[in-house]
Short mmCIF file of N, CA and C in Angstrom, two decimals:
data_model
loop_
_atom_site.label_atom_id
_atom_site.label_comp_id
_atom_site.label_asym_id
_atom_site.label_seq_id
_atom_site.Cartn_x
_atom_site.Cartn_y
_atom_site.Cartn_z
N MET A 13 26.22 39.22 48.37
CA MET A 13 26.30 39.39 49.81
C MET A 13 27.05 40.68 50.16
N ILE A 14 28.10 40.99 49.42
CA ILE A 14 28.87 42.21 49.69
C ILE A 14 28.03 43.44 49.38
N ARG A 15 27.20 43.36 48.36
CA ARG A 15 26.32 44.50 48.03
C ARG A 15 25.37 44.80 49.18
N ILE A 16 24.81 43.77 49.74
CA ILE A 16 23.87 43.95 50.86
C ILE A 16 24.60 44.56 52.06
N LEU A 17 25.80 44.08 52.33
CA LEU A 17 26.60 44.61 53.44
C LEU A 17 26.95 46.08 53.19
N LEU A 18 27.37 46.43 51.98
CA LEU A 18 27.69 47.82 51.65
C LEU A 18 26.45 48.70 51.71
N LEU A 19 25.33 48.21 51.21
CA LEU A 19 24.08 48.96 51.28
C LEU A 19 23.68 49.21 52.73
N GLY A 20 23.80 48.19 53.56
CA GLY A 20 23.49 48.33 54.99
C GLY A 20 24.38 49.35 55.66
N MET A 21 25.68 49.30 55.35
CA MET A 21 26.62 50.26 55.94
C MET A 21 26.30 51.68 55.46
N ALA A 22 25.96 51.82 54.19
CA ALA A 22 25.61 53.15 53.66
C ALA A 22 24.36 53.69 54.34
N LEU A 23 23.38 52.83 54.58
CA LEU A 23 22.16 53.26 55.27
C LEU A 23 22.46 53.67 56.71
N VAL A 24 23.31 52.93 57.39
CA VAL A 24 23.67 53.27 58.77
C VAL A 24 24.41 54.61 58.81
N VAL A 25 25.40 54.79 57.94
CA VAL A 25 26.15 56.03 57.90
C VAL A 25 25.22 57.19 57.56
N GLY A 26 24.35 57.00 56.57
CA GLY A 26 23.39 58.04 56.20
C GLY A 26 22.46 58.37 57.34
N GLY A 27 22.00 57.36 58.06
CA GLY A 27 21.12 57.59 59.21
C GLY A 27 21.80 58.36 60.32
N VAL A 28 23.05 58.02 60.61
CA VAL A 28 23.80 58.72 61.64
C VAL A 28 24.03 60.18 61.24
N LEU A 29 24.40 60.40 59.99
CA LEU A 29 24.61 61.78 59.52
C LEU A 29 23.32 62.59 59.57
N ALA A 30 22.22 61.99 59.16
CA ALA A 30 20.93 62.69 59.20
C ALA A 30 20.53 63.00 60.64
N TYR A 31 20.74 62.04 61.54
CA TYR A 31 20.42 62.25 62.95
C TYR A 31 21.26 63.39 63.52
N GLU A 32 22.56 63.36 63.27
CA GLU A 32 23.45 64.41 63.77
C GLU A 32 23.06 65.77 63.22
N HIS A 33 22.79 65.85 61.92
CA HIS A 33 22.42 67.12 61.32
C HIS A 33 21.08 67.62 61.87
N GLY A 34 20.16 66.72 62.12
CA GLY A 34 18.84 67.09 62.62
C GLY A 34 18.84 67.52 64.07
N HIS A 35 19.93 67.30 64.79
CA HIS A 35 20.00 67.65 66.21
C HIS A 35 20.99 68.78 66.50
N ARG A 36 21.60 69.32 65.51
CA ARG A 36 22.53 70.44 65.71
C ARG A 36 21.81 71.75 65.42
N ILE A 37 22.00 72.70 66.30
CA ILE A 37 21.36 74.00 66.13
C ILE A 37 22.42 75.02 65.69
N SER A 38 22.03 75.88 64.81
CA SER A 38 22.95 76.90 64.30
C SER A 38 22.38 78.28 64.61
N GLU A 39 23.19 79.29 64.38
CA GLU A 39 22.73 80.65 64.60
C GLU A 39 21.56 80.97 63.67
N SER A 40 21.60 80.48 62.46
CA SER A 40 20.48 80.73 61.53
C SER A 40 19.21 80.03 61.99
N ASP A 41 19.34 78.84 62.61
CA ASP A 41 18.17 78.16 63.18
C ASP A 41 17.55 79.01 64.29
N VAL A 42 18.40 79.58 65.13
CA VAL A 42 17.93 80.43 66.24
C VAL A 42 17.19 81.64 65.69
N ARG A 43 17.80 82.31 64.72
CA ARG A 43 17.16 83.51 64.15
C ARG A 43 15.84 83.17 63.46
N ALA A 44 15.80 82.06 62.75
CA ALA A 44 14.55 81.64 62.09
C ALA A 44 13.48 81.31 63.13
N HIS A 45 13.87 80.68 64.22
CA HIS A 45 12.91 80.35 65.29
C HIS A 45 12.35 81.62 65.92
N VAL A 46 13.23 82.56 66.24
CA VAL A 46 12.78 83.82 66.85
C VAL A 46 11.83 84.54 65.90
N GLN A 47 12.16 84.58 64.63
CA GLN A 47 11.29 85.24 63.65
C GLN A 47 9.93 84.55 63.56
N SER A 48 9.91 83.22 63.58
CA SER A 48 8.62 82.51 63.51
C SER A 48 7.79 82.74 64.77
N GLN A 49 8.44 82.86 65.93
CA GLN A 49 7.71 83.14 67.16
C GLN A 49 7.13 84.55 67.14
N LEU A 50 7.90 85.49 66.60
CA LEU A 50 7.42 86.86 66.48
C LEU A 50 6.23 86.94 65.53
N GLU A 51 6.30 86.23 64.42
CA GLU A 51 5.19 86.20 63.48
C GLU A 51 3.95 85.55 64.10
N ALA A 52 4.14 84.48 64.87
CA ALA A 52 3.01 83.83 65.55
C ALA A 52 2.37 84.78 66.54
N THR A 53 3.16 85.55 67.25
CA THR A 53 2.63 86.52 68.21
C THR A 53 1.82 87.59 67.47
N ARG A 54 2.34 88.06 66.37
CA ARG A 54 1.64 89.09 65.60
C ARG A 54 0.32 88.58 65.01
N ARG A 55 0.22 87.27 64.77
CA ARG A 55 -1.03 86.68 64.27
C ARG A 55 -1.92 86.18 65.41
N PHE A 56 -1.48 86.40 66.65
CA PHE A 56 -2.22 85.97 67.85
C PHE A 56 -2.36 84.44 67.88
N ASP A 57 -1.34 83.72 67.45
CA ASP A 57 -1.37 82.26 67.36
C ASP A 57 -0.67 81.62 68.56
N GLY A 58 -1.42 81.47 69.64
CA GLY A 58 -0.88 80.88 70.86
C GLY A 58 -0.49 79.42 70.67
N ASP A 59 -1.19 78.71 69.80
CA ASP A 59 -0.86 77.30 69.57
C ASP A 59 0.54 77.15 68.98
N ALA A 60 0.90 78.02 68.06
CA ALA A 60 2.24 77.95 67.46
C ALA A 60 3.32 78.24 68.52
N LEU A 61 3.04 79.18 69.41
CA LEU A 61 4.00 79.48 70.47
C LEU A 61 4.17 78.29 71.40
N CYS A 62 3.06 77.69 71.78
CA CYS A 62 3.11 76.57 72.71
C CYS A 62 3.71 75.32 72.08
N ASP A 63 3.47 75.14 70.79
CA ASP A 63 3.97 73.96 70.09
C ASP A 63 5.49 73.88 70.10
N SER A 64 6.16 75.02 70.16
CA SER A 64 7.63 75.01 70.13
C SER A 64 8.24 74.79 71.51
N MET A 65 7.43 74.82 72.56
CA MET A 65 7.96 74.64 73.92
C MET A 65 8.25 73.17 74.19
N ALA A 66 9.42 72.91 74.74
CA ALA A 66 9.80 71.56 75.12
C ALA A 66 9.02 71.13 76.36
N LYS A 67 8.95 69.86 76.60
CA LYS A 67 8.22 69.35 77.77
C LYS A 67 8.84 69.85 79.08
N ASP A 68 10.14 70.12 79.09
CA ASP A 68 10.80 70.60 80.30
C ASP A 68 10.86 72.13 80.38
N TYR A 69 10.03 72.81 79.61
CA TYR A 69 10.01 74.27 79.57
C TYR A 69 9.77 74.84 80.97
N ARG A 70 10.57 75.85 81.31
CA ARG A 70 10.42 76.53 82.60
C ARG A 70 10.88 77.98 82.42
N LEU A 71 10.04 78.91 82.81
CA LEU A 71 10.36 80.33 82.71
C LEU A 71 10.40 80.94 84.10
N GLN A 72 11.53 81.51 84.45
CA GLN A 72 11.67 82.22 85.71
C GLN A 72 11.65 83.70 85.38
N GLY A 73 10.61 84.37 85.83
CA GLY A 73 10.44 85.76 85.46
C GLY A 73 10.30 86.67 86.65
N VAL A 74 10.72 87.91 86.43
CA VAL A 74 10.49 88.98 87.39
C VAL A 74 9.69 90.03 86.65
N TYR A 75 8.55 90.42 87.22
CA TYR A 75 7.64 91.36 86.58
C TYR A 75 7.60 92.63 87.42
N TYR A 76 7.94 93.75 86.78
CA TYR A 76 7.93 95.05 87.44
C TYR A 76 6.71 95.82 86.94
N VAL A 77 5.81 96.14 87.89
CA VAL A 77 4.59 96.86 87.54
C VAL A 77 4.34 97.93 88.61
N ALA A 78 4.21 99.16 88.16
CA ALA A 78 3.83 100.28 89.05
C ALA A 78 4.66 100.33 90.33
N GLY A 79 5.97 100.21 90.21
CA GLY A 79 6.85 100.33 91.37
C GLY A 79 6.96 99.09 92.23
N THR A 80 6.29 98.03 91.89
CA THR A 80 6.40 96.78 92.64
C THR A 80 7.00 95.72 91.71
N HIS A 81 7.39 94.60 92.30
CA HIS A 81 7.86 93.50 91.47
C HIS A 81 7.36 92.18 92.03
N GLU A 82 7.24 91.24 91.13
CA GLU A 82 6.74 89.91 91.50
C GLU A 82 7.57 88.87 90.75
N ARG A 83 7.97 87.84 91.45
CA ARG A 83 8.70 86.73 90.83
C ARG A 83 7.72 85.61 90.52
N ARG A 84 7.86 85.07 89.32
CA ARG A 84 7.02 83.93 88.92
C ARG A 84 7.88 82.87 88.28
N ASP A 85 7.60 81.65 88.62
CA ASP A 85 8.28 80.50 88.03
C ASP A 85 7.18 79.65 87.40
N THR A 86 7.14 79.63 86.08
CA THR A 86 6.06 78.92 85.39
C THR A 86 6.60 77.79 84.53
N ARG A 87 5.81 76.76 84.43
CA ARG A 87 6.13 75.61 83.57
C ARG A 87 5.37 75.75 82.26
N ARG A 88 5.51 74.78 81.42
CA ARG A 88 4.97 74.83 80.06
C ARG A 88 3.46 75.08 80.03
N ASP A 89 2.68 74.30 80.76
CA ASP A 89 1.22 74.42 80.69
C ASP A 89 0.73 75.79 81.13
N GLU A 90 1.27 76.28 82.24
CA GLU A 90 0.84 77.60 82.73
C GLU A 90 1.28 78.71 81.78
N THR A 91 2.49 78.60 81.26
CA THR A 91 2.98 79.60 80.31
C THR A 91 2.12 79.61 79.05
N CYS A 92 1.74 78.44 78.57
CA CYS A 92 0.86 78.35 77.38
C CYS A 92 -0.49 79.00 77.66
N ARG A 93 -1.05 78.68 78.80
CA ARG A 93 -2.35 79.26 79.16
C ARG A 93 -2.27 80.78 79.23
N ASN A 94 -1.21 81.29 79.87
CA ASN A 94 -1.03 82.74 79.97
C ASN A 94 -0.84 83.37 78.59
N ALA A 95 -0.06 82.72 77.74
CA ALA A 95 0.17 83.25 76.38
C ALA A 95 -1.12 83.27 75.59
N ARG A 96 -1.89 82.20 75.65
CA ARG A 96 -3.16 82.16 74.90
C ARG A 96 -4.13 83.22 75.40
N ASP A 97 -4.23 83.36 76.73
CA ASP A 97 -5.14 84.36 77.30
C ASP A 97 -4.70 85.77 76.93
N GLY A 98 -3.42 86.05 77.03
CA GLY A 98 -2.92 87.38 76.69
C GLY A 98 -3.10 87.71 75.22
N LEU A 99 -2.83 86.74 74.35
CA LEU A 99 -3.01 86.97 72.91
C LEU A 99 -4.48 87.14 72.56
N ALA A 100 -5.36 86.40 73.24
CA ALA A 100 -6.80 86.55 72.98
C ALA A 100 -7.27 87.95 73.37
N ALA A 101 -6.77 88.46 74.49
CA ALA A 101 -7.13 89.82 74.91
C ALA A 101 -6.63 90.86 73.92
N LEU A 102 -5.39 90.70 73.47
CA LEU A 102 -4.84 91.64 72.49
C LEU A 102 -5.57 91.56 71.15
N GLN A 103 -5.95 90.36 70.77
CA GLN A 103 -6.70 90.18 69.52
C GLN A 103 -8.07 90.84 69.63
N SER A 104 -8.70 90.73 70.78
CA SER A 104 -10.00 91.35 71.00
C SER A 104 -9.91 92.87 70.90
N VAL A 105 -8.89 93.46 71.52
CA VAL A 105 -8.70 94.91 71.45
C VAL A 105 -8.48 95.33 70.01
N SER A 106 -7.65 94.58 69.31
CA SER A 106 -7.36 94.91 67.91
C SER A 106 -8.62 94.79 67.05
N ALA A 107 -9.41 93.75 67.27
CA ALA A 107 -10.64 93.55 66.49
C ALA A 107 -11.67 94.63 66.78
N HIS A 108 -11.81 95.00 68.06
CA HIS A 108 -12.80 96.01 68.43
C HIS A 108 -12.45 97.41 67.93
N THR A 109 -11.20 97.64 67.64
CA THR A 109 -10.79 98.96 67.15
C THR A 109 -10.49 98.93 65.66
N GLY A 110 -10.87 97.85 65.02
CA GLY A 110 -10.62 97.75 63.58
C GLY A 110 -9.14 97.75 63.24
N GLY A 111 -8.31 97.26 64.14
CA GLY A 111 -6.88 97.19 63.92
C GLY A 111 -6.13 98.47 64.25
N LEU A 112 -6.86 99.50 64.70
CA LEU A 112 -6.19 100.76 65.04
C LEU A 112 -5.28 100.62 66.24
N LEU A 113 -5.65 99.75 67.17
CA LEU A 113 -4.83 99.53 68.35
C LEU A 113 -4.16 98.17 68.30
N ALA A 114 -3.50 97.90 67.20
CA ALA A 114 -2.76 96.65 67.06
C ALA A 114 -1.45 96.75 67.85
N VAL A 115 -0.98 95.62 68.30
CA VAL A 115 0.26 95.58 69.07
C VAL A 115 1.44 95.61 68.11
N ASP A 116 2.37 96.51 68.38
CA ASP A 116 3.60 96.60 67.61
C ASP A 116 4.71 96.01 68.47
N ILE A 117 5.23 94.87 68.05
CA ILE A 117 6.26 94.17 68.83
C ILE A 117 7.57 94.20 68.06
N THR A 118 8.62 94.61 68.75
CA THR A 118 9.95 94.55 68.16
C THR A 118 10.81 93.62 69.01
N TYR A 119 11.76 92.99 68.37
CA TYR A 119 12.57 91.98 69.03
C TYR A 119 13.99 92.12 68.54
N GLU A 120 14.93 92.26 69.44
CA GLU A 120 16.33 92.37 69.07
C GLU A 120 17.14 91.29 69.78
N ILE A 121 17.77 90.44 69.01
CA ILE A 121 18.66 89.43 69.58
C ILE A 121 19.98 90.12 69.89
N THR A 122 20.40 90.06 71.15
CA THR A 122 21.64 90.72 71.54
C THR A 122 22.81 89.75 71.62
N ARG A 123 22.53 88.45 71.75
CA ARG A 123 23.61 87.47 71.84
C ARG A 123 23.08 86.08 71.55
N ILE A 124 23.85 85.32 70.80
CA ILE A 124 23.59 83.89 70.58
C ILE A 124 24.88 83.15 70.90
N GLU A 125 24.79 82.20 71.79
CA GLU A 125 25.96 81.40 72.17
C GLU A 125 25.62 79.93 71.95
N LEU A 126 26.32 79.30 71.03
CA LEU A 126 26.10 77.89 70.75
C LEU A 126 26.96 77.05 71.69
N ALA A 127 26.36 76.03 72.28
CA ALA A 127 27.09 75.15 73.18
C ALA A 127 28.05 74.28 72.38
N PRO A 128 29.14 73.84 73.00
CA PRO A 128 30.05 72.92 72.30
C PRO A 128 29.26 71.69 71.83
N GLY A 129 29.50 71.29 70.61
CA GLY A 129 28.77 70.17 70.05
C GLY A 129 27.53 70.61 69.29
N GLY A 130 27.10 71.86 69.47
CA GLY A 130 25.99 72.41 68.71
C GLY A 130 24.62 71.87 69.06
N ARG A 131 24.45 71.30 70.23
CA ARG A 131 23.15 70.73 70.61
C ARG A 131 22.20 71.75 71.23
N ARG A 132 22.74 72.79 71.85
CA ARG A 132 21.91 73.79 72.52
C ARG A 132 22.44 75.19 72.20
N ALA A 133 21.57 76.18 72.40
CA ALA A 133 21.95 77.57 72.19
C ALA A 133 21.37 78.41 73.31
N LEU A 134 22.15 79.37 73.76
CA LEU A 134 21.69 80.39 74.70
C LEU A 134 21.42 81.63 73.89
N VAL A 135 20.24 82.21 74.07
CA VAL A 135 19.84 83.38 73.30
C VAL A 135 19.47 84.48 74.28
N GLU A 136 20.06 85.66 74.09
CA GLU A 136 19.68 86.83 74.88
C GLU A 136 19.01 87.81 73.93
N ALA A 137 17.91 88.38 74.39
CA ALA A 137 17.16 89.29 73.52
C ALA A 137 16.42 90.33 74.36
N THR A 138 16.07 91.40 73.68
CA THR A 138 15.26 92.46 74.27
C THR A 138 14.07 92.67 73.35
N SER A 139 12.89 92.80 73.94
CA SER A 139 11.70 93.06 73.12
C SER A 139 10.89 94.18 73.74
N THR A 140 10.13 94.85 72.88
CA THR A 140 9.21 95.88 73.35
C THR A 140 7.86 95.66 72.69
N ALA A 141 6.83 96.04 73.40
CA ALA A 141 5.47 95.97 72.86
C ALA A 141 4.83 97.35 73.03
N LYS A 142 4.25 97.83 71.95
CA LYS A 142 3.59 99.13 71.96
C LYS A 142 2.20 99.00 71.36
N ILE A 143 1.28 99.83 71.85
CA ILE A 143 -0.04 99.95 71.24
C ILE A 143 -0.25 101.43 70.98
N GLY A 144 -0.57 101.75 69.74
CA GLY A 144 -0.79 103.15 69.38
C GLY A 144 0.39 104.04 69.70
N GLY A 145 1.60 103.52 69.56
CA GLY A 145 2.79 104.30 69.84
C GLY A 145 3.14 104.41 71.32
N ARG A 146 2.30 103.85 72.18
CA ARG A 146 2.54 103.93 73.62
C ARG A 146 3.19 102.63 74.09
N LEU A 147 4.29 102.76 74.83
CA LEU A 147 5.03 101.61 75.33
C LEU A 147 4.21 100.85 76.37
N LEU A 148 3.98 99.55 76.11
CA LEU A 148 3.26 98.69 77.06
C LEU A 148 4.23 97.91 77.94
N SER A 149 5.25 97.34 77.30
CA SER A 149 6.17 96.52 78.07
C SER A 149 7.53 96.44 77.37
N ARG A 150 8.51 96.13 78.19
CA ARG A 150 9.87 95.88 77.70
C ARG A 150 10.34 94.63 78.43
N THR A 151 10.97 93.74 77.70
CA THR A 151 11.42 92.48 78.27
C THR A 151 12.86 92.21 77.88
N ARG A 152 13.65 91.79 78.86
CA ARG A 152 15.00 91.27 78.61
C ARG A 152 14.97 89.81 78.99
N ALA A 153 15.41 88.96 78.09
CA ALA A 153 15.31 87.53 78.34
C ALA A 153 16.57 86.78 77.93
N LYS A 154 16.81 85.69 78.64
CA LYS A 154 17.83 84.71 78.28
C LYS A 154 17.10 83.38 78.15
N GLY A 155 17.19 82.77 77.00
CA GLY A 155 16.49 81.52 76.78
C GLY A 155 17.39 80.43 76.25
N HIS A 156 16.95 79.20 76.43
CA HIS A 156 17.71 78.03 75.98
C HIS A 156 16.92 77.32 74.89
N LEU A 157 17.57 77.08 73.77
CA LEU A 157 16.95 76.39 72.65
C LEU A 157 17.76 75.15 72.31
N SER A 158 17.07 74.17 71.76
CA SER A 158 17.74 72.98 71.24
C SER A 158 17.06 72.61 69.93
N ARG A 159 17.58 71.62 69.26
CA ARG A 159 17.00 71.18 68.00
C ARG A 159 16.92 69.66 68.02
N ALA A 160 15.77 69.13 67.70
CA ALA A 160 15.59 67.68 67.64
C ALA A 160 14.75 67.36 66.41
N PHE A 161 15.27 66.49 65.59
CA PHE A 161 14.59 66.09 64.36
C PHE A 161 14.13 67.30 63.56
N TRP A 162 15.07 68.24 63.37
CA TRP A 162 14.90 69.43 62.55
C TRP A 162 13.91 70.45 63.12
N ARG A 163 13.49 70.29 64.37
CA ARG A 163 12.58 71.26 65.00
C ARG A 163 13.28 71.91 66.17
N VAL A 164 13.21 73.23 66.24
CA VAL A 164 13.79 73.96 67.36
C VAL A 164 12.82 73.90 68.53
N ARG A 165 13.36 73.57 69.69
CA ARG A 165 12.56 73.46 70.92
C ARG A 165 13.02 74.52 71.90
N ASP A 166 12.05 75.15 72.55
CA ASP A 166 12.31 76.20 73.53
C ASP A 166 12.23 75.58 74.93
N HIS A 167 13.30 75.74 75.71
CA HIS A 167 13.34 75.16 77.06
C HIS A 167 13.11 76.20 78.15
N GLY A 168 12.81 77.43 77.74
CA GLY A 168 12.55 78.49 78.71
C GLY A 168 13.82 79.21 79.08
N GLY A 169 13.82 79.81 80.25
CA GLY A 169 14.98 80.58 80.69
C GLY A 169 14.58 81.58 81.74
N GLU A 170 15.18 82.76 81.65
CA GLU A 170 14.93 83.82 82.62
C GLU A 170 14.50 85.07 81.88
N ALA A 171 13.60 85.84 82.51
CA ALA A 171 13.15 87.07 81.88
C ALA A 171 12.87 88.13 82.93
N GLN A 172 13.11 89.36 82.54
CA GLN A 172 12.73 90.52 83.34
C GLN A 172 11.76 91.31 82.48
N ASN A 173 10.59 91.59 83.03
CA ASN A 173 9.54 92.30 82.30
C ASN A 173 9.15 93.57 83.03
N TRP A 174 9.17 94.67 82.29
CA TRP A 174 8.69 95.94 82.82
C TRP A 174 7.37 96.24 82.13
N ILE A 175 6.31 96.36 82.90
CA ILE A 175 4.98 96.59 82.34
C ILE A 175 4.56 98.00 82.72
N TYR A 176 4.23 98.79 81.69
CA TYR A 176 3.90 100.19 81.90
C TYR A 176 2.39 100.37 81.77
N LEU A 177 1.77 100.83 82.84
CA LEU A 177 0.34 101.02 82.86
C LEU A 177 0.01 102.46 82.44
N PRO A 178 -1.14 102.64 81.76
CA PRO A 178 -1.52 104.01 81.34
C PRO A 178 -1.86 104.89 82.53
#
C-alpha cells in the first residue's frame, strides 16, 4: 500500500514539474521562436506562421506608405490571411525570376523582457525586407509570447511599418 502511495505522489510531483517546465518561457525559447518564424517566412510557409499564433492574437499596426499612414487592428484570422497572401505574392515573384528577386529579410531582437514567473515574454525587434538590394520595408515591433505545453505562442502586439515604394 505504501508503494502505491509513494508511486502516486511521485507521479503527481513529476506531473507538476513537467507542467511548470512546459509553461515557462526563457530567452532561448524566444530566440528559437523568432528564428523559426524567420525561416518559415523565407520558405514562404504561411501555415507555420499562423500555427504559432494564439487564439487571442491581435496586432495593432501603423503603416507608413508614401507620406501617409494608416492604422490597422487585426485579429488572428485576418493576419493569417494577409500573411499567406503576401507570402504567395513574394513566392510568385521569386519563382518568376528564378530566385533572382528573392526577399532578403533580416531580424534583430533589441530587447527581451521575461515577466515575473516566466509565463510571458515581451519582445522588441526591428526587421527589414529587401529585394535585389532595394529596401522594401522596415518594421519595429513589440510582441507578447507565452509558452504552453512546450510550444511558444504569439499573442500579437504593436508594430510600426514603413513601406518603401519604387
